[in-house]
Amino acid sequence: MAATQSNTVAPNATEYGGDEISALVLDPGYSVVRAGFAGEDVPKSVVPSYYGILSTDAHRKHLYGENAIHNPLPNIEIRNPFLDNGLVGDWDTATNLWEYAITSRLTNTKPSDPMTNGLNEKTDEMKDEMEGIETQERPLEENPLLITESPLNTGKGREKPIEIAMENWGTPAFWLARSGVLSA
């Protein structure tokens, strides 16, 4: 017989009690990308899936968030990384949009090394840029992640979010679930 959880006694630190693991939930949709913590009633971050591309003479800059696309700017083009059927068409932009949705309100930036934060003079002991690749900030390396997917998603479309979450963001655990199953 399974032991029941007591309301008066805190769960053991080694067992999952519900609130000890702050799993993130990412729900990318055609019109908005919602992100929040598992167990909460509403997502903390709701970002439009539409983004702006600001073209200048020298380069193109991607703008994310409501303020970026609703302010009238010259030479701005509004796009969406999703196709009409809800599948991702532009993976690079979708990755940046998802990361923005998570890092804008859910996670804090990690403190940088005081030797490289621009306040100190450069010394001969400074490392080459390539040596610090392993220590680059990975916004989700401390949180498990659940991403919802479209029911029409293909096998390749299922592999790409897993690759992004595990390799780029360094998530310790990952789950991909169909949106229809989660809403039932």
mmCIF file of C-alpha atoms in Angstrom:
data_model
loop_
_atom_site.group_PDB
_atom_site.id
_atom_site.type_symbol
_atom_site.label_atom_id
_atom_site.label_comp_id
_atom_site.label_asym_id
_atom_site.label_seq_id
_atom_site.Cartn_x
_atom_site.Cartn_y
_atom_site.Cartn_z
ATOM 1 C CA MET A 1 0.000 0.000 0.000
ATOM 2 C CA ALA A 2 1.362 3.403 -0.931
ATOM 3 C CA ALA A 3 2.123 5.932 1.774
ATOM 4 C CA THR A 4 -0.012 9.058 1.709
ATOM 5 C CA GLN A 5 1.436 12.549 1.760
ATOM 6 C CA SER A 6 0.818 14.452 4.980
ATOM 7 C CA ASN A 7 -0.379 18.055 4.814
ATOM 8 C CA THR A 8 1.430 18.992 8.009
ATOM 9 C CA VAL A 9 4.839 17.434 7.322
ATOM 10 C CA ALA A 10 7.087 18.706 4.553
ATOM 11 C CA PRO A 11 8.105 16.063 2.007
ATOM 12 C CA ASN A 12 11.570 14.576 2.125
ATOM 13 C CA ALA A 13 14.104 16.559 0.073
ATOM 14 C CA THR A 14 15.026 13.489 -1.975
ATOM 15 C CA GLU A 15 11.479 12.717 -3.099
ATOM 16 C CA TYR A 16 9.328 14.750 -5.413
ATOM 17 C CA GLY A 17 6.644 16.508 -3.425
ATOM 18 C CA GLY A 18 5.192 18.681 -6.176
ATOM 19 C CA ASP A 19 6.628 22.141 -5.589
ATOM 20 C CA GLU A 20 10.309 21.307 -5.138
ATOM 21 C CA ILE A 21 10.969 20.856 -8.850
ATOM 22 C CA SER A 22 10.207 23.998 -10.796
ATOM 23 C CA ALA A 23 9.425 22.498 -14.198
ATOM 24 C CA LEU A 24 8.798 24.950 -17.008
ATOM 25 C CA VAL A 25 5.928 24.576 -19.464
ATOM 26 C CA LEU A 26 6.238 26.098 -22.940
ATOM 27 C CA ASP A 27 3.147 26.211 -25.143
ATOM 28 C CA PRO A 28 4.101 27.602 -28.565
ATOM 29 C CA GLY A 29 1.050 28.534 -30.594
ATOM 30 C CA TYR A 30 0.366 30.254 -33.889
ATOM 31 C CA SER A 31 -0.723 33.532 -32.268
ATOM 32 C CA VAL A 32 0.982 33.485 -28.832
ATOM 33 C CA VAL A 33 3.725 31.609 -27.010
ATOM 34 C CA ARG A 34 2.819 30.914 -23.394
ATOM 35 C CA ALA A 35 5.398 29.954 -20.765
ATOM 36 C CA GLY A 36 5.090 29.326 -17.056
ATOM 37 C CA PHE A 37 5.860 26.996 -14.207
ATOM 38 C CA ALA A 38 4.086 23.657 -13.799
ATOM 39 C CA GLY A 39 1.400 23.729 -11.130
ATOM 40 C CA GLU A 40 0.505 27.391 -11.560
ATOM 41 C CA ASP A 41 -2.943 28.430 -12.748
ATOM 42 C CA VAL A 42 -1.883 30.782 -15.549
ATOM 43 C CA PRO A 43 1.315 31.269 -17.562
ATOM 44 C CA LYS A 44 3.557 34.094 -16.393
ATOM 45 C CA SER A 45 4.816 34.911 -19.868
ATOM 46 C CA VAL A 46 2.505 35.423 -22.851
ATOM 47 C CA VAL A 47 4.383 36.677 -25.912
ATOM 48 C CA PRO A 48 2.981 37.177 -29.423
ATOM 49 C CA SER A 49 4.302 34.668 -31.950
ATOM 50 C CA TYR A 50 4.605 37.500 -34.433
ATOM 51 C CA TYR A 51 7.972 39.226 -34.495
ATOM 52 C CA GLY A 52 9.407 42.194 -36.308
ATOM 53 C CA ILE A 53 12.389 42.402 -38.609
ATOM 54 C CA LEU A 54 13.830 45.886 -38.607
ATOM 55 C CA SER A 55 15.864 46.412 -41.758
ATOM 56 C CA THR A 56 18.590 49.011 -41.910
ATOM 57 C CA ASP A 57 21.310 49.586 -44.472
ATOM 58 C CA ALA A 58 23.844 47.388 -42.709
ATOM 59 C CA HIS A 59 21.882 44.636 -40.989
ATOM 60 C CA ARG A 60 18.548 43.156 -39.975
ATOM 61 C CA LYS A 61 17.433 43.069 -36.337
ATOM 62 C CA HIS A 62 14.753 40.750 -34.930
ATOM 63 C CA LEU A 63 12.326 42.318 -32.431
ATOM 64 C CA TYR A 64 10.255 40.169 -30.038
ATOM 65 C CA GLY A 65 7.452 41.026 -27.629
ATOM 66 C CA GLU A 66 4.349 43.181 -27.770
ATOM 67 C CA ASN A 67 6.098 46.541 -27.577
ATOM 68 C CA ALA A 68 8.461 45.624 -30.388
ATOM 69 C CA ILE A 69 5.796 44.826 -32.982
ATOM 70 C CA HIS A 70 3.058 47.274 -31.990
ATOM 71 C CA ASN A 71 5.182 50.424 -32.161
ATOM 72 C CA PRO A 72 5.146 51.860 -35.680
ATOM 73 C CA LEU A 73 8.699 51.883 -36.998
ATOM 74 C CA PRO A 74 9.974 52.574 -40.495
ATOM 75 C CA ASN A 75 11.296 49.574 -42.433
ATOM 76 C CA ILE A 76 9.767 46.954 -40.116
ATOM 77 C CA GLU A 77 8.324 43.720 -41.439
ATOM 78 C CA ILE A 78 6.034 41.558 -39.261
ATOM 79 C CA ARG A 79 6.413 37.768 -39.596
ATOM 80 C CA ASN A 80 5.438 34.551 -37.859
ATOM 81 C CA PRO A 81 7.757 31.503 -37.543
ATOM 82 C CA PHE A 82 4.773 29.118 -37.726
ATOM 83 C CA LEU A 83 3.057 27.834 -40.842
ATOM 84 C CA ASP A 84 -0.728 27.998 -41.254
ATOM 85 C CA ASN A 85 -1.204 24.480 -39.863
ATOM 86 C CA GLY A 86 0.630 25.267 -36.605
ATOM 87 C CA LEU A 87 3.928 23.614 -37.533
ATOM 88 C CA VAL A 88 7.220 25.492 -37.225
ATOM 89 C CA GLY A 89 8.523 26.864 -40.522
ATOM 90 C CA ASP A 90 11.545 28.853 -39.270
ATOM 91 C CA TRP A 91 13.363 26.953 -36.495
ATOM 92 C CA ASP A 92 16.031 29.580 -35.783
ATOM 93 C CA THR A 93 13.480 32.310 -35.167
ATOM 94 C CA ALA A 94 11.174 29.964 -33.234
ATOM 95 C CA THR A 95 14.096 29.065 -30.958
ATOM 96 C CA ASN A 96 14.845 32.734 -30.295
ATOM 97 C CA LEU A 97 11.162 33.472 -29.699
ATOM 98 C CA TRP A 98 10.791 30.577 -27.232
ATOM 99 C CA GLU A 99 13.943 31.607 -25.401
ATOM 100 C CA TYR A 100 12.669 35.184 -25.196
ATOM 101 C CA ALA A 101 9.322 33.978 -23.803
ATOM 102 C CA ILE A 102 11.096 31.995 -21.090
ATOM 103 C CA THR A 103 13.898 34.374 -20.174
ATOM 104 C CA SER A 104 11.880 37.614 -20.310
ATOM 105 C CA ARG A 105 9.829 36.803 -17.201
ATOM 106 C CA LEU A 106 10.603 33.346 -15.840
ATOM 107 C CA THR A 107 14.357 33.065 -15.396
ATOM 108 C CA ASN A 108 16.974 35.558 -14.322
ATOM 109 C CA THR A 109 20.280 36.102 -16.012
ATOM 110 C CA LYS A 110 23.252 34.599 -14.252
ATOM 111 C CA PRO A 111 25.905 36.918 -12.857
ATOM 112 C CA SER A 112 28.830 37.306 -15.189
ATOM 113 C CA ASP A 113 32.498 36.925 -14.389
ATOM 114 C CA PRO A 114 33.760 40.227 -12.908
ATOM 115 C CA MET A 115 36.882 39.984 -15.064
ATOM 116 C CA THR A 116 34.822 40.098 -18.262
ATOM 117 C CA ASN A 117 31.932 42.417 -17.350
ATOM 118 C CA GLY A 118 33.504 45.537 -18.829
ATOM 119 C CA LEU A 119 34.329 47.229 -15.535
ATOM 120 C CA ASN A 120 37.872 45.914 -15.224
ATOM 121 C CA GLU A 121 40.819 46.487 -17.482
ATOM 122 C CA LYS A 122 41.775 43.694 -19.819
ATOM 123 C CA THR A 123 44.766 41.720 -18.699
ATOM 124 C CA ASP A 124 47.012 39.152 -20.305
ATOM 125 C CA GLU A 125 45.279 36.443 -18.277
ATOM 126 C CA MET A 126 42.047 36.884 -20.242
ATOM 127 C CA LYS A 127 41.007 33.632 -21.909
ATOM 128 C CA ASP A 128 40.317 33.220 -25.585
ATOM 129 C CA GLU A 129 36.630 33.415 -26.483
ATOM 130 C CA MET A 130 36.511 29.778 -27.583
ATOM 131 C CA GLU A 131 37.674 28.512 -24.181
ATOM 132 C CA GLY A 132 34.525 29.836 -22.503
ATOM 133 C CA ILE A 133 32.053 28.040 -24.777
ATOM 134 C CA GLU A 134 31.228 25.419 -22.116
ATOM 135 C CA THR A 135 30.506 28.107 -19.509
ATOM 136 C CA GLN A 136 28.153 30.196 -21.661
ATOM 137 C CA GLU A 137 24.834 30.996 -20.060
ATOM 138 C CA ARG A 138 22.228 28.337 -20.679
ATOM 139 C CA PRO A 139 18.902 29.702 -19.464
ATOM 140 C CA LEU A 140 17.201 26.375 -18.766
ATOM 141 C CA GLU A 141 19.939 24.190 -17.352
ATOM 142 C CA GLU A 142 18.291 24.100 -13.917
ATOM 143 C CA ASN A 143 14.675 23.439 -14.933
ATOM 144 C CA PRO A 144 12.964 20.440 -16.541
ATOM 145 C CA LEU A 145 10.917 21.477 -19.579
ATOM 146 C CA LEU A 146 7.582 20.429 -21.068
ATOM 147 C CA ILE A 147 6.806 21.665 -24.593
ATOM 148 C CA THR A 148 3.439 21.204 -26.253
ATOM 149 C CA GLU A 149 3.257 20.255 -29.913
ATOM 150 C CA SER A 150 0.736 20.372 -32.723
ATOM 151 C CA PRO A 151 -1.217 17.166 -33.432
ATOM 152 C CA LEU A 152 -0.044 17.374 -37.058
ATOM 153 C CA ASN A 153 3.643 17.385 -36.105
ATOM 154 C CA THR A 154 5.990 15.129 -38.072
ATOM 155 C CA GLY A 155 8.816 12.954 -36.767
ATOM 156 C CA LYS A 156 11.409 15.557 -37.763
ATOM 157 C CA GLY A 157 9.268 18.241 -36.134
ATOM 158 C CA ARG A 158 9.389 16.236 -32.901
ATOM 159 C CA GLU A 159 13.171 15.818 -32.985
ATOM 160 C CA LYS A 160 14.008 19.490 -33.415
ATOM 161 C CA PRO A 161 12.532 20.812 -30.116
ATOM 162 C CA ILE A 162 14.269 17.982 -28.263
ATOM 163 C CA GLU A 163 17.565 18.942 -29.909
ATOM 164 C CA ILE A 164 17.063 22.619 -29.057
ATOM 165 C CA ALA A 165 16.122 21.940 -25.429
ATOM 166 C CA MET A 166 18.845 19.418 -24.669
ATOM 167 C CA GLU A 167 21.774 20.743 -26.696
ATOM 168 C CA ASN A 168 21.232 24.514 -26.867
ATOM 169 C CA TRP A 169 19.487 25.149 -23.553
ATOM 170 C CA GLY A 170 20.904 22.265 -21.513
ATOM 171 C CA THR A 171 17.645 21.199 -19.866
ATOM 172 C CA PRO A 172 18.105 18.349 -17.374
ATOM 173 C CA ALA A 173 14.807 16.670 -18.355
ATOM 174 C CA PHE A 174 12.451 17.122 -21.293
ATOM 175 C CA TRP A 175 8.948 16.043 -22.257
ATOM 176 C CA LEU A 176 7.109 16.683 -25.526
ATOM 177 C CA ALA A 177 3.326 16.362 -25.309
ATOM 178 C CA ARG A 178 0.501 16.892 -27.780
ATOM 179 C CA SER A 179 -1.650 19.898 -26.974
ATOM 180 C CA GLY A 180 -4.901 17.988 -27.459
ATOM 181 C CA VAL A 181 -3.925 15.370 -24.886
ATOM 182 C CA LEU A 182 -3.015 18.042 -22.329
ATOM 183 C CA SER A 183 -6.300 19.912 -22.770
ATOM 184 C CA ALA A 184 -8.438 16.791 -22.284
#
